[in-house]
Each structure stands twice: as structure tokens, then as C-alpha cells.
């Protein structure tokens, strides 16, 4: 981006680009829209399908350290261009596999989706990293909408799939099938969106003299002028840059294992392992759940649940990221209390899912609540990470993404194992009834209860139950 442009203009361009990049960087939220078509085409059993369906999320989550290394060594712009190339080839190779031009072993498809998840996650991390540097005063307002834009990726592509690629019958050859064309569209559109962002994203630097030099020039030879007068005549941009420097000096700098060992880091890691893991396992297997409650659920119903998940996820990220700013900055309430609310809400929804769900219609409130909880965590968690050093954000967030990667894989494999067991027990090709998923979510209730106790313990240990901003900061530094 030309440095000759005013700083505010560059910030606007960067902010819009971050939203666009985030909106095309969530292939893991798009997979459920066509996952059942891949399973039908390749005849994968439920367990193999569970591995493939979470592979994109695994690639997105385990890519953290490599992604942060790329950003630190290559810079945001070059990293985005690498990501665009990777994101292009992932769905493109799956499309060729779907058309029968490449071997269709599920391990190969898993590898393709891992690479796609890696590329999308790296691009998203570039967008978040850019925002954390450029907007330090209202991180909830700046990071929240970008996080929400990622969740809209599923909404955007599922609606396109429902409107433009909505025919449910397959054609022979398979390169004339709607799923094949959708994968090609997904490959091209995501890579173009990420590549265009490489021209605008990055840390916005000052295009004029530093504050110290500016202040000395304003003082000139008149040493009798007081400092308050000089600060009053500084430009608004100078004051913001001065405050940015103060904020950086006050931040607690921890990275890597030290950050995860910190009580707040450990609580955050545990919450993301359980809550995000359960949330992604839910949406990744929503097709199986609908099939177990209905003999022939329509493709439109599947896309409706994916859209509903994305919209609720998006709204929740925006609302709770902003709310966490208000609670923390105005009332001195630590952001961990948002996690407490999320976990309690998850326990209630899981109880409803295991006890009261008996028809397809009963899944609607579960989709709304679980996606909202998912959005709470992913909307507030990056803001908590920035409080341990904006300069270390990419590295710390990269390590933190290991939690949902392991959690989603664990709960997804658990779902697949129980589903396969019940399918064999019923002597059918597909499982029918709530028993197909009931046992999985009963175990999820136990995991959620444990992480709730961990979060309460951390809050009490660090005295975060006291609504005092200075107490929060002192405990954060001393822990």
C-alpha cells in the first residue's frame, strides 16, 4: 500500500481487506455443505469420513507455529501470497479426485484438506495480526468483526452452493456434477480473495517524524514552554501513536509454553479444547445427525443448518467481543467471565440435545445455541491473547490453535466410533435414532463440566472475581 496515503486511509483499506480475507479463509466451515456428497461418491465409512471432515480444521489449527514463523520471517504480504497458492490447490485437487482423475484414498483427501486448512488459517492469522497492530485501543471492535467475517465464510459458500449448485442428482462423468463445479469455484474465489488482501494488509507505520522529534520541533528554542502546551498542539495521529506506545509498554509479554502455563493461558487452552472441539464436531456431523432423525433429509435443510450456524456464530463474535471490551474497560470484569457464560450455556444445550431431541426440528435451537457459544469463544479468545503482547500475538495464537485442533479431532473420532458401532448394531447402512449421537454428547457434558471447574479455579486464584481493573492487571503481571 502506498505510504503516501494518509494513515487513516491506509487503516480503512487495511480493515476492509482484513474482512475480505477472513471471509474467504474458513474452508473448514464450508466442508459440511458438500461433505456428504464426497462420502457418497467414495463410499467412506463413518469413521473415515470423520477423519476427512475434520482434516481441514486440523490443518487450520496445527498450522499455528508454522504460520507465525512465516509471518515473522516473510512478512504479511508474502505470507498471504503463499497462502493463496496453497488454498487454490487444495480444493482443486479434491475436485480432480472427485472427477476420477486422481486416486480417491481417504488419506490423500485428508492431506489435501489439511493443506487447505493450513492456507486459510495462515491468511486469517495475517488479518488478525494486522488488526492487533493497527487498532490497539478498541481491540474488541477491530478483531471482533474480523473474527465474525471468518464465520460468515460458511454462510457465504453454503448459500452459493444452495442457489447455484443445488441439484442433488449426480451426473456421469463426475466432472459434470455440481459438487465438482462447486469445488472449482471454491478454489478460485478463496485464492483470489486472499491474494488481493496481500496488497493492503500489514502493520501501518507512520509516514512522518516520530513523536519525540515532533515534540522537540514544537518546543524549538523556547525552553520555558511547558509539556502540557506541547501535547495540546500535537496532532490527533501523534496522540494515538503516543498512546499506542504506552499500551505496548504496559502489556505483559509471554510467549509459547510460558503463555500456555500461565493460569489464564491454560484456562483458555482448556476451554478451546472442549468448547470449540464440541462445536466443530457438531457442525461437521450435522449431516449424519439429520440423517439419523429423518430418512431422507434434503440438501436445502443441510445448507440451512450450516447457514444458521454461520450467522449465529458471526453475530455472537461481534456482540461478545465488543461486550468483553465494555465489561473489561468500563466495569473491570475480566474476559474469562465470558468463557464461564459460554461453558454454562453449552452444558444446558448438551443436556437438551441428549434428552429432548427426537426430531429434525428439535435440532434448530441446538444449532443456534452451540454456534453462538462457538462464536463467544472465538470472538473473545484472540483479544485475551493480545493482552500478553501484541508483538507476540501471531506466535501465541498459533500455539493456542492446537487446542481446538486436538479437541475437534477427539470429539469427531468419538462421534464416528459411536455412529459406526450403532450402525453395525442396527444392521443397516446408516444409523437411525438419537442413540447414534446421544452417547457422544453425554461424554461432552463431562468434559464441559471439568473445564468449567478449571475456569472457576483460575478466576478465584487470580482474584478475577473482583471488579477492579487495577487488581486484574496486577494479578496478570504477578501470576
CSV table of C-alpha atoms in Angstrom, one decimal:
chain,number,residue,atom,x,y,z
A,1,UNK,CA,0.0,0.0,0.0
A,2,UNK,CA,1.4,3.4,-0.9
A,3,UNK,CA,2.8,5.1,2.2
A,4,UNK,CA,2.0,8.5,0.7
A,5,UNK,CA,-1.7,7.9,1.6
A,6,UNK,CA,-2.9,9.4,4.9
A,7,UNK,CA,-2.6,7.0,7.8
A,8,UNK,CA,-6.4,6.9,8.4
A,9,UNK,CA,-7.0,6.0,4.7
A,10,UNK,CA,-4.5,3.2,4.9
A,11,UNK,CA,-6.2,1.9,8.1
A,12,UNK,CA,-9.6,1.9,6.3
A,13,UNK,CA,-8.2,-0.1,3.3
A,14,UNK,CA,-6.4,-2.5,5.7
A,15,UNK,CA,-9.6,-3.0,7.8
A,16,UNK,CA,-11.7,-3.8,4.7
A,17,UNK,CA,-9.1,-6.1,3.3
A,18,UNK,CA,-8.9,-8.0,6.6
A,19,UNK,CA,-12.7,-8.5,6.5
A,20,UNK,CA,-12.5,-9.8,2.9
A,21,UNK,CA,-9.5,-12.1,3.6
A,22,UNK,CA,-11.2,-13.5,6.8
A,23,UNK,CA,-14.4,-14.1,4.8
A,24,UNK,CA,-12.7,-16.5,2.4
A,25,UNK,CA,-10.3,-18.1,4.9
A,26,UNK,CA,-12.7,-20.6,6.6
A,27,UNK,CA,-12.8,-23.7,4.3
A,28,UNK,CA,-13.4,-25.8,7.5
A,29,UNK,CA,-16.9,-24.1,7.8
A,30,UNK,CA,-17.7,-24.9,4.1
A,31,UNK,CA,-16.9,-28.6,4.2
A,32,UNK,CA,-20.2,-29.7,5.7
A,33,UNK,CA,-22.0,-28.2,2.6
A,34,UNK,CA,-20.5,-30.9,0.3
A,35,UNK,CA,-19.1,-33.4,2.8
A,36,UNK,CA,-22.0,-35.9,2.4
A,37,UNK,CA,-21.5,-35.8,-1.4
A,38,UNK,CA,-17.8,-36.8,-1.0
A,39,UNK,CA,-18.8,-39.6,1.3
A,40,UNK,CA,-21.4,-40.9,-1.1
A,41,UNK,CA,-19.1,-40.6,-4.0
A,42,UNK,CA,-16.2,-42.5,-2.3
A,43,UNK,CA,-18.2,-44.8,0.0
A,44,UNK,CA,-16.3,-43.8,3.1
A,45,UNK,CA,-17.5,-45.4,6.4
A,46,UNK,CA,-18.4,-43.0,9.2
A,47,UNK,CA,-15.0,-43.3,10.9
A,48,UNK,CA,-13.0,-42.5,7.7
A,49,UNK,CA,-15.4,-39.7,6.9
A,50,UNK,CA,-14.9,-38.3,10.4
A,51,UNK,CA,-11.1,-38.1,9.7
A,52,UNK,CA,-11.6,-36.3,6.4
A,53,UNK,CA,-14.3,-34.0,7.7
A,54,UNK,CA,-12.0,-32.7,10.5
A,55,UNK,CA,-8.8,-32.6,8.4
A,56,UNK,CA,-9.4,-29.1,7.2
A,57,UNK,CA,-9.9,-27.9,10.8
A,58,UNK,CA,-6.8,-29.9,11.8
A,59,UNK,CA,-4.8,-28.1,9.2
A,60,UNK,CA,-6.1,-24.8,10.3
A,61,UNK,CA,-5.3,-25.4,13.9
A,62,UNK,CA,-2.0,-27.2,13.9
A,63,UNK,CA,-0.6,-24.8,11.4
A,64,UNK,CA,-0.2,-22.1,14.1
A,65,UNK,CA,3.6,-22.3,14.8
A,66,UNK,CA,4.5,-22.6,11.1
A,67,UNK,CA,2.1,-19.7,10.2
A,68,UNK,CA,3.5,-17.4,12.8
A,69,UNK,CA,7.0,-18.3,11.7
A,70,UNK,CA,6.1,-17.4,8.1
A,71,UNK,CA,4.6,-14.1,9.2
A,72,UNK,CA,7.7,-13.2,11.3
A,73,UNK,CA,10.2,-14.2,8.6
A,74,UNK,CA,8.4,-13.4,5.3
A,75,UNK,CA,6.1,-10.7,6.4
A,76,UNK,CA,2.3,-10.5,6.0
A,77,UNK,CA,2.2,-9.8,2.3
A,78,UNK,CA,4.4,-12.6,1.1
A,79,UNK,CA,2.7,-15.0,3.6
A,80,UNK,CA,-0.7,-14.1,2.1
A,81,UNK,CA,0.5,-14.9,-1.4
A,82,UNK,CA,1.8,-18.3,-0.3
A,83,UNK,CA,-1.5,-18.9,1.4
A,84,UNK,CA,-3.4,-18.0,-1.7
A,85,UNK,CA,-1.4,-20.6,-3.7
A,86,UNK,CA,-2.0,-23.4,-1.1
A,87,UNK,CA,-5.7,-22.6,-0.8
A,88,UNK,CA,-6.1,-22.8,-4.6
A,89,UNK,CA,-4.5,-26.3,-5.0
A,90,UNK,CA,-6.4,-27.9,-2.0
A,91,UNK,CA,-10.0,-27.9,-3.3
A,92,UNK,CA,-8.7,-28.1,-6.9
A,93,UNK,CA,-7.0,-31.5,-6.2
A,94,UNK,CA,-10.1,-32.7,-4.3
A,95,UNK,CA,-12.2,-31.7,-7.4
A,96,UNK,CA,-9.9,-33.8,-9.7
A,97,UNK,CA,-10.2,-36.7,-7.2
A,98,UNK,CA,-14.0,-36.3,-7.3
A,99,UNK,CA,-13.9,-36.5,-11.1
A,100,UNK,CA,-11.9,-39.7,-11.0
A,101,UNK,CA,-8.6,-38.2,-12.3
A,102,UNK,CA,-6.7,-38.8,-9.1
A,103,UNK,CA,-6.6,-41.7,-6.6
A,104,UNK,CA,-9.5,-41.5,-4.2
A,105,UNK,CA,-8.0,-42.9,-1.0
A,106,UNK,CA,-9.3,-41.0,2.0
A,107,UNK,CA,-5.7,-40.4,3.3
A,108,UNK,CA,-5.0,-38.3,0.2
A,109,UNK,CA,-8.2,-36.3,0.5
A,110,UNK,CA,-7.3,-35.8,4.2
A,111,UNK,CA,-3.9,-34.4,3.1
A,112,UNK,CA,-5.5,-32.0,0.5
A,113,UNK,CA,-7.9,-30.6,3.1
A,114,UNK,CA,-5.1,-30.3,5.7
A,115,UNK,CA,-3.2,-28.1,3.3
A,116,UNK,CA,-6.3,-26.1,2.5
A,117,UNK,CA,-6.9,-25.6,6.2
A,118,UNK,CA,-3.3,-24.5,6.7
A,119,UNK,CA,-3.6,-21.9,3.9
A,120,UNK,CA,-6.8,-20.5,5.1
A,121,UNK,CA,-5.7,-20.3,8.8
A,122,UNK,CA,-2.4,-18.6,7.8
A,123,UNK,CA,-4.3,-16.0,5.8
A,124,UNK,CA,-6.7,-15.4,8.7
A,125,UNK,CA,-3.8,-15.1,11.1
A,126,UNK,CA,-2.3,-12.4,8.8
A,127,UNK,CA,-5.6,-10.5,9.0
A,128,UNK,CA,-5.8,-10.8,12.8
A,129,UNK,CA,-2.1,-9.9,13.3
A,130,UNK,CA,-2.6,-6.8,11.1
A,131,UNK,CA,-5.6,-5.7,13.2
A,132,UNK,CA,-3.9,-6.3,16.5
A,133,UNK,CA,-1.0,-4.0,15.5
A,134,UNK,CA,-3.1,-1.2,13.9
A,135,UNK,CA,-6.0,-0.9,16.4
A,136,UNK,CA,-4.8,-1.1,19.9
A,137,UNK,CA,-7.4,1.0,21.7
A,138,UNK,CA,-10.6,-0.9,20.7
A,139,UNK,CA,-9.4,-4.5,20.1
A,140,UNK,CA,-12.8,-5.9,20.6
A,141,UNK,CA,-14.2,-3.6,17.9
A,142,UNK,CA,-11.4,-4.3,15.5
A,143,UNK,CA,-10.8,-8.0,16.0
A,144,UNK,CA,-14.4,-9.0,16.6
A,145,UNK,CA,-15.8,-8.2,13.2
A,146,UNK,CA,-12.8,-9.9,11.5
A,147,UNK,CA,-13.4,-13.0,13.6
A,148,UNK,CA,-17.1,-12.7,12.6
A,149,UNK,CA,-16.2,-12.4,8.9
A,150,UNK,CA,-14.4,-15.8,9.2
A,151,UNK,CA,-17.6,-17.4,10.5
A,152,UNK,CA,-19.6,-15.9,7.5
A,153,UNK,CA,-17.4,-18.0,5.2
A,154,UNK,CA,-19.7,-21.0,5.8
A,155,UNK,CA,-22.8,-18.8,5.2
A,156,UNK,CA,-21.4,-17.3,2.0
A,157,UNK,CA,-20.4,-20.6,0.4
A,158,UNK,CA,-23.3,-22.7,1.6
A,159,UNK,CA,-25.8,-20.2,0.1
A,160,UNK,CA,-23.9,-20.1,-3.2
A,161,UNK,CA,-24.0,-23.9,-3.1
A,162,UNK,CA,-27.7,-23.9,-2.4
A,163,UNK,CA,-28.6,-21.4,-5.1
A,164,UNK,CA,-26.1,-22.1,-7.9
A,165,UNK,CA,-25.2,-25.8,-7.3
A,166,UNK,CA,-28.4,-27.1,-5.8
A,167,UNK,CA,-29.1,-30.1,-7.9
A,168,UNK,CA,-28.9,-33.3,-5.8
A,169,UNK,CA,-28.5,-35.8,-8.6
A,170,UNK,CA,-25.1,-36.7,-9.8
A,171,UNK,CA,-24.1,-37.0,-13.4
A,172,UNK,CA,-21.6,-39.2,-15.2
A,173,UNK,CA,-18.9,-38.3,-15.8
A,174,UNK,CA,-18.4,-36.7,-12.4
A,175,UNK,CA,-16.7,-33.6,-13.8
A,176,UNK,CA,-20.2,-32.5,-14.9
A,177,UNK,CA,-21.5,-32.8,-11.3
A,178,UNK,CA,-22.5,-29.8,-9.3
A,179,UNK,CA,-20.1,-30.8,-6.4
A,180,UNK,CA,-17.2,-30.8,-8.9
A,181,UNK,CA,-18.0,-27.3,-10.1
A,182,UNK,CA,-18.5,-26.0,-6.6
A,183,UNK,CA,-15.1,-27.2,-5.6
A,184,UNK,CA,-13.5,-25.4,-8.6
A,185,UNK,CA,-15.4,-22.2,-7.7
A,186,UNK,CA,-14.3,-22.5,-4.0
A,187,UNK,CA,-10.7,-23.0,-5.1
A,188,UNK,CA,-10.6,-19.9,-7.4
A,189,UNK,CA,-12.7,-17.5,-5.2
A,190,UNK,CA,-10.8,-18.2,-2.0
A,191,UNK,CA,-7.4,-17.9,-3.5
A,192,UNK,CA,-8.3,-14.6,-5.3
A,193,UNK,CA,-9.7,-13.0,-2.2
A,194,UNK,CA,-6.6,-13.9,-0.2
A,195,UNK,CA,-4.2,-12.8,-2.9
A,196,UNK,CA,-5.9,-9.4,-3.2
A,197,UNK,CA,-5.5,-8.8,0.5
A,198,UNK,CA,-1.7,-9.1,0.2
A,199,UNK,CA,-1.7,-5.6,-1.3
A,200,UNK,CA,-3.3,-3.9,1.6
A,201,UNK,CA,-2.7,-5.8,4.8
A,202,UNK,CA,0.2,-5.2,7.1
A,203,UNK,CA,1.4,-3.1,10.0
A,204,UNK,CA,0.6,0.6,9.3
A,205,UNK,CA,3.7,2.6,10.0
A,206,UNK,CA,4.0,6.4,10.5
A,207,UNK,CA,4.8,8.4,7.4
A,208,UNK,CA,6.1,11.4,9.3
A,209,UNK,CA,8.6,12.0,12.1
A,210,UNK,CA,8.4,10.2,15.4
A,211,UNK,CA,6.7,11.8,18.4
A,212,UNK,CA,9.9,12.7,20.2
A,213,UNK,CA,11.3,14.5,17.3
A,214,UNK,CA,8.0,16.2,16.6
A,215,UNK,CA,7.7,17.4,20.2
A,216,UNK,CA,11.3,18.8,20.1
A,217,UNK,CA,10.5,20.7,17.0
A,218,UNK,CA,7.4,22.2,18.5
A,219,UNK,CA,9.3,23.3,21.6
A,220,UNK,CA,12.1,24.9,19.4
A,221,UNK,CA,14.5,27.2,21.4
A,222,UNK,CA,11.8,28.2,23.9
A,223,UNK,CA,12.7,26.0,26.8
A,224,UNK,CA,10.1,27.9,29.0
A,225,UNK,CA,7.2,26.2,27.3
A,226,UNK,CA,5.6,23.5,29.5
A,227,UNK,CA,4.9,20.0,28.3
A,228,UNK,CA,1.2,20.3,28.6
A,229,UNK,CA,1.1,23.0,25.9
A,230,UNK,CA,3.2,20.9,23.6
A,231,UNK,CA,1.0,17.9,23.9
A,232,UNK,CA,-2.1,20.0,23.3
A,233,UNK,CA,-0.8,21.2,19.9
A,234,UNK,CA,0.1,17.7,18.8
A,235,UNK,CA,-2.0,16.2,16.0
A,236,UNK,CA,-4.6,13.5,16.8
A,237,UNK,CA,-2.5,10.9,15.0
A,238,UNK,CA,0.5,11.8,17.2
A,239,UNK,CA,-1.5,11.4,20.3
A,240,UNK,CA,-2.8,8.0,19.2
A,241,UNK,CA,0.7,6.8,18.3
A,242,UNK,CA,1.9,8.0,21.7
A,243,UNK,CA,-0.9,6.1,23.4
A,244,UNK,CA,-0.1,3.0,21.3
A,245,UNK,CA,3.4,3.1,22.6
A,246,UNK,CA,2.2,3.4,26.2
A,247,UNK,CA,-0.1,0.4,25.7
A,248,UNK,CA,2.7,-1.7,24.3
A,249,UNK,CA,4.9,-0.9,27.4
A,250,UNK,CA,2.1,-1.9,29.8
A,251,UNK,CA,1.3,-5.3,28.2
A,252,UNK,CA,2.5,-8.5,29.7
A,253,UNK,CA,4.8,-10.3,27.3
A,254,UNK,CA,4.7,-14.1,27.5
A,255,UNK,CA,5.0,-16.5,24.6
A,256,UNK,CA,4.9,-20.1,23.7
A,257,UNK,CA,4.9,-22.7,26.5
A,258,UNK,CA,5.2,-19.9,29.2
A,259,UNK,CA,1.9,-18.4,27.9
A,260,UNK,CA,0.1,-21.7,28.0
A,261,UNK,CA,1.5,-22.4,31.5
A,262,UNK,CA,0.1,-19.1,32.7
A,263,UNK,CA,-3.2,-19.7,34.6
A,264,UNK,CA,-5.2,-17.6,32.1
A,265,UNK,CA,-3.4,-19.2,29.1
A,266,UNK,CA,-4.1,-22.7,30.5
A,267,UNK,CA,-7.8,-21.9,31.1
A,268,UNK,CA,-8.1,-20.5,27.6
A,269,UNK,CA,-6.4,-23.6,26.1
A,270,UNK,CA,-8.7,-26.0,28.0
A,271,UNK,CA,-11.8,-24.1,27.1
A,272,UNK,CA,-10.9,-24.0,23.4
A,273,UNK,CA,-10.1,-27.7,23.5
A,274,UNK,CA,-13.5,-28.6,24.9
A,275,UNK,CA,-15.9,-25.9,23.6
A,276,UNK,CA,-14.5,-25.4,20.1
A,277,UNK,CA,-13.9,-29.1,19.8
A,278,UNK,CA,-17.5,-29.9,20.6
A,279,UNK,CA,-18.8,-27.1,18.4
A,280,UNK,CA,-16.9,-28.2,15.3
A,281,UNK,CA,-17.7,-31.9,15.8
A,282,UNK,CA,-21.4,-30.8,15.9
A,283,UNK,CA,-21.4,-28.9,12.7
A,284,UNK,CA,-19.1,-31.4,10.9
A,285,UNK,CA,-21.5,-34.2,11.6
A,286,UNK,CA,-24.8,-32.3,11.3
A,287,UNK,CA,-25.5,-34.2,8.1
A,288,UNK,CA,-25.2,-37.6,9.9
A,289,UNK,CA,-27.4,-36.2,12.7
A,290,UNK,CA,-30.1,-35.1,10.3
A,291,UNK,CA,-30.0,-38.5,8.5
A,292,UNK,CA,-30.4,-40.3,11.8
A,293,UNK,CA,-33.6,-38.3,12.6
A,294,UNK,CA,-35.0,-38.4,9.1
A,295,UNK,CA,-35.0,-41.0,6.3
A,296,UNK,CA,-34.2,-38.5,3.5
A,297,UNK,CA,-33.1,-35.0,4.7
A,298,UNK,CA,-32.9,-32.6,1.8
A,299,UNK,CA,-29.7,-30.8,0.8
A,300,UNK,CA,-31.5,-27.5,1.4
A,301,UNK,CA,-32.1,-28.5,5.1
A,302,UNK,CA,-28.4,-29.2,5.5
A,303,UNK,CA,-27.4,-25.9,3.9
A,304,UNK,CA,-30.0,-24.2,6.2
A,305,UNK,CA,-28.3,-25.5,9.3
A,306,UNK,CA,-24.8,-24.5,8.0
A,307,UNK,CA,-26.1,-21.0,7.3
A,308,UNK,CA,-27.8,-20.8,10.6
A,309,UNK,CA,-24.6,-21.9,12.3
A,310,UNK,CA,-22.5,-19.3,10.4
A,311,UNK,CA,-24.9,-16.4,11.1
A,312,UNK,CA,-25.3,-17.2,14.8
A,313,UNK,CA,-21.5,-17.7,15.1
A,314,UNK,CA,-20.9,-14.3,13.3
A,315,UNK,CA,-23.4,-12.3,15.4
A,316,UNK,CA,-22.0,-13.9,18.6
A,317,UNK,CA,-18.4,-13.0,17.8
A,318,UNK,CA,-19.3,-9.4,17.2
A,319,UNK,CA,-21.6,-9.0,20.3
A,320,UNK,CA,-19.3,-10.7,22.8
A,321,UNK,CA,-16.0,-9.2,21.6
A,322,UNK,CA,-17.5,-5.7,22.0
A,323,UNK,CA,-19.2,-6.7,25.3
A,324,UNK,CA,-15.9,-8.0,26.6
A,325,UNK,CA,-14.3,-4.6,25.9
A,326,UNK,CA,-17.1,-2.8,27.8
A,327,UNK,CA,-17.0,-5.2,30.7
A,328,UNK,CA,-13.3,-5.1,31.0
A,329,UNK,CA,-12.5,-1.5,30.3
A,330,UNK,CA,-15.5,0.1,32.0
A,331,UNK,CA,-16.5,-2.2,34.8
A,332,UNK,CA,-13.3,-4.1,35.4
A,333,UNK,CA,-14.8,-7.5,34.7
A,334,UNK,CA,-12.3,-9.9,33.2
A,335,UNK,CA,-12.9,-11.5,29.9
A,336,UNK,CA,-12.8,-15.0,31.4
A,337,UNK,CA,-16.3,-14.5,32.7
A,338,UNK,CA,-17.4,-14.6,29.1
A,339,UNK,CA,-16.0,-18.1,29.0
A,340,UNK,CA,-17.9,-19.1,32.1
A,341,UNK,CA,-21.1,-18.0,30.4
A,342,UNK,CA,-20.2,-19.9,27.3
A,343,UNK,CA,-19.5,-23.2,29.1
A,344,UNK,CA,-22.7,-23.0,31.2
A,345,UNK,CA,-24.7,-22.3,28.1
A,346,UNK,CA,-23.0,-25.3,26.4
A,347,UNK,CA,-23.9,-27.6,29.3
A,348,UNK,CA,-27.6,-26.6,29.0
A,349,UNK,CA,-27.7,-27.1,25.3
A,350,UNK,CA,-25.9,-30.5,25.5
A,351,UNK,CA,-28.5,-31.6,28.1
A,352,UNK,CA,-31.3,-30.6,25.8
A,353,UNK,CA,-29.6,-32.4,22.9
A,354,UNK,CA,-29.3,-35.7,24.8
A,355,UNK,CA,-32.7,-35.6,26.5
A,356,UNK,CA,-35.2,-33.7,24.4
A,357,UNK,CA,-34.2,-34.0,20.8
A,358,UNK,CA,-36.3,-36.6,18.9
A,359,UNK,CA,-37.0,-35.0,15.5
A,360,UNK,CA,-35.2,-32.9,12.9
A,361,UNK,CA,-37.0,-29.7,14.1
A,362,UNK,CA,-35.6,-30.2,17.6
A,363,UNK,CA,-32.0,-29.6,16.3
A,364,UNK,CA,-32.7,-26.0,15.3
A,365,UNK,CA,-32.3,-24.5,18.8
A,366,UNK,CA,-29.2,-26.6,19.3
A,367,UNK,CA,-27.6,-25.3,16.2
A,368,UNK,CA,-28.3,-21.7,17.2
A,369,UNK,CA,-27.0,-22.0,20.8
A,370,UNK,CA,-23.9,-24.2,20.1
A,371,UNK,CA,-22.9,-21.9,17.2
A,372,UNK,CA,-23.4,-18.8,19.4
A,373,UNK,CA,-21.2,-20.4,22.1
A,374,UNK,CA,-18.6,-21.2,19.4
A,375,UNK,CA,-18.6,-17.6,18.4
A,376,UNK,CA,-18.3,-16.4,22.0
A,377,UNK,CA,-15.0,-18.2,22.5
A,378,UNK,CA,-13.5,-17.4,19.0
A,379,UNK,CA,-14.6,-13.8,19.4
A,380,UNK,CA,-13.0,-13.1,22.8
A,381,UNK,CA,-10.1,-15.6,22.8
A,382,UNK,CA,-7.9,-13.6,20.4
A,383,UNK,CA,-8.4,-10.4,22.5
A,384,UNK,CA,-7.2,-12.2,25.6
A,385,UNK,CA,-4.1,-13.4,23.7
A,386,UNK,CA,-3.3,-9.8,22.6
A,387,UNK,CA,-3.1,-8.8,26.3
A,388,UNK,CA,0.0,-10.9,26.6
A,389,UNK,CA,1.9,-8.8,24.0
A,390,UNK,CA,0.7,-7.6,20.6
A,391,UNK,CA,4.1,-8.3,19.1
A,392,UNK,CA,3.8,-11.9,20.1
A,393,UNK,CA,0.2,-12.3,19.0
A,394,UNK,CA,0.8,-14.4,15.9
A,395,UNK,CA,3.1,-16.8,17.8
A,396,UNK,CA,0.8,-17.2,20.8
A,397,UNK,CA,-2.4,-17.5,18.8
A,398,UNK,CA,-0.7,-20.1,16.7
A,399,UNK,CA,0.1,-22.2,19.7
A,400,UNK,CA,-3.4,-21.7,21.1
A,401,UNK,CA,-4.9,-23.2,18.0
A,402,UNK,CA,-3.5,-26.6,18.9
A,403,UNK,CA,-6.3,-26.8,21.5
A,404,UNK,CA,-9.3,-26.8,19.1
A,405,UNK,CA,-7.4,-29.0,16.6
A,406,UNK,CA,-7.0,-31.7,19.2
A,407,UNK,CA,-10.4,-31.2,20.6
A,408,UNK,CA,-12.2,-31.3,17.3
A,409,UNK,CA,-10.3,-34.5,16.2
A,410,UNK,CA,-11.0,-36.2,19.6
A,411,UNK,CA,-14.8,-35.5,19.6
A,412,UNK,CA,-15.1,-36.1,15.9
A,413,UNK,CA,-13.5,-39.5,16.2
A,414,UNK,CA,-15.6,-40.2,19.2
A,415,UNK,CA,-18.7,-39.4,17.2
A,416,UNK,CA,-17.6,-41.6,14.3
A,417,UNK,CA,-16.8,-44.5,16.5
A,418,UNK,CA,-20.2,-44.4,18.2
A,419,UNK,CA,-22.0,-43.9,14.9
A,420,UNK,CA,-20.3,-46.9,13.3
A,421,UNK,CA,-21.0,-49.0,16.4
A,422,UNK,CA,-24.7,-48.2,16.3
A,423,UNK,CA,-24.9,-48.7,12.5
A,424,UNK,CA,-23.4,-52.2,12.8
A,425,UNK,CA,-25.7,-52.9,15.7
A,426,UNK,CA,-28.7,-51.9,13.7
A,427,UNK,CA,-27.5,-54.0,10.7
A,428,UNK,CA,-28.1,-51.0,8.3
A,429,UNK,CA,-26.1,-48.8,6.0
A,430,UNK,CA,-26.9,-45.7,8.1
A,431,UNK,CA,-27.7,-45.3,11.7
A,432,UNK,CA,-31.2,-44.2,12.8
A,433,UNK,CA,-32.4,-42.7,16.1
A,434,UNK,CA,-30.9,-40.4,18.7
A,435,UNK,CA,-28.8,-43.2,20.0
A,436,UNK,CA,-26.5,-42.5,17.0
A,437,UNK,CA,-25.1,-39.4,18.7
A,438,UNK,CA,-26.5,-39.4,22.3
A,439,UNK,CA,-23.5,-41.2,23.9
A,440,UNK,CA,-21.1,-38.8,22.3
A,441,UNK,CA,-22.7,-35.7,23.7
A,442,UNK,CA,-23.1,-37.3,27.1
A,443,UNK,CA,-19.3,-37.6,27.2
A,444,UNK,CA,-19.1,-34.0,26.1
A,445,UNK,CA,-21.1,-32.9,29.2
A,446,UNK,CA,-18.5,-34.5,31.4
A,447,UNK,CA,-15.7,-32.6,29.6
A,448,UNK,CA,-17.6,-29.3,29.7
A,449,UNK,CA,-18.1,-29.7,33.5
A,450,UNK,CA,-14.4,-30.3,34.0
A,451,UNK,CA,-13.3,-27.2,32.1
A,452,UNK,CA,-15.9,-25.1,33.9
A,453,UNK,CA,-14.3,-26.1,37.2
A,454,UNK,CA,-10.8,-25.2,35.8
A,455,UNK,CA,-12.1,-21.7,34.7
A,456,UNK,CA,-13.6,-21.0,38.1
A,457,UNK,CA,-10.4,-22.1,39.8
A,458,UNK,CA,-8.3,-19.7,37.7
A,459,UNK,CA,-10.7,-16.8,38.4
A,460,UNK,CA,-10.5,-17.4,42.2
A,461,UNK,CA,-6.7,-17.9,42.1
A,462,UNK,CA,-6.1,-14.6,40.4
A,463,UNK,CA,-8.8,-12.7,42.2
A,464,UNK,CA,-10.5,-12.0,38.9
A,465,UNK,CA,-13.9,-12.1,40.6
A,466,UNK,CA,-13.1,-8.7,41.9
A,467,UNK,CA,-14.4,-6.0,39.6
A,468,UNK,CA,-11.3,-3.8,39.7
A,469,UNK,CA,-9.2,-3.1,36.6
A,470,UNK,CA,-6.0,-2.4,38.5
A,471,UNK,CA,-6.3,-5.6,40.5
A,472,UNK,CA,-6.8,-7.5,37.3
A,473,UNK,CA,-3.7,-6.0,35.7
A,474,UNK,CA,-1.5,-6.5,38.8
A,475,UNK,CA,-2.6,-10.1,39.2
A,476,UNK,CA,-2.0,-10.7,35.5
A,477,UNK,CA,1.6,-9.4,35.8
A,478,UNK,CA,2.4,-11.2,39.0
A,479,UNK,CA,1.0,-14.6,38.2
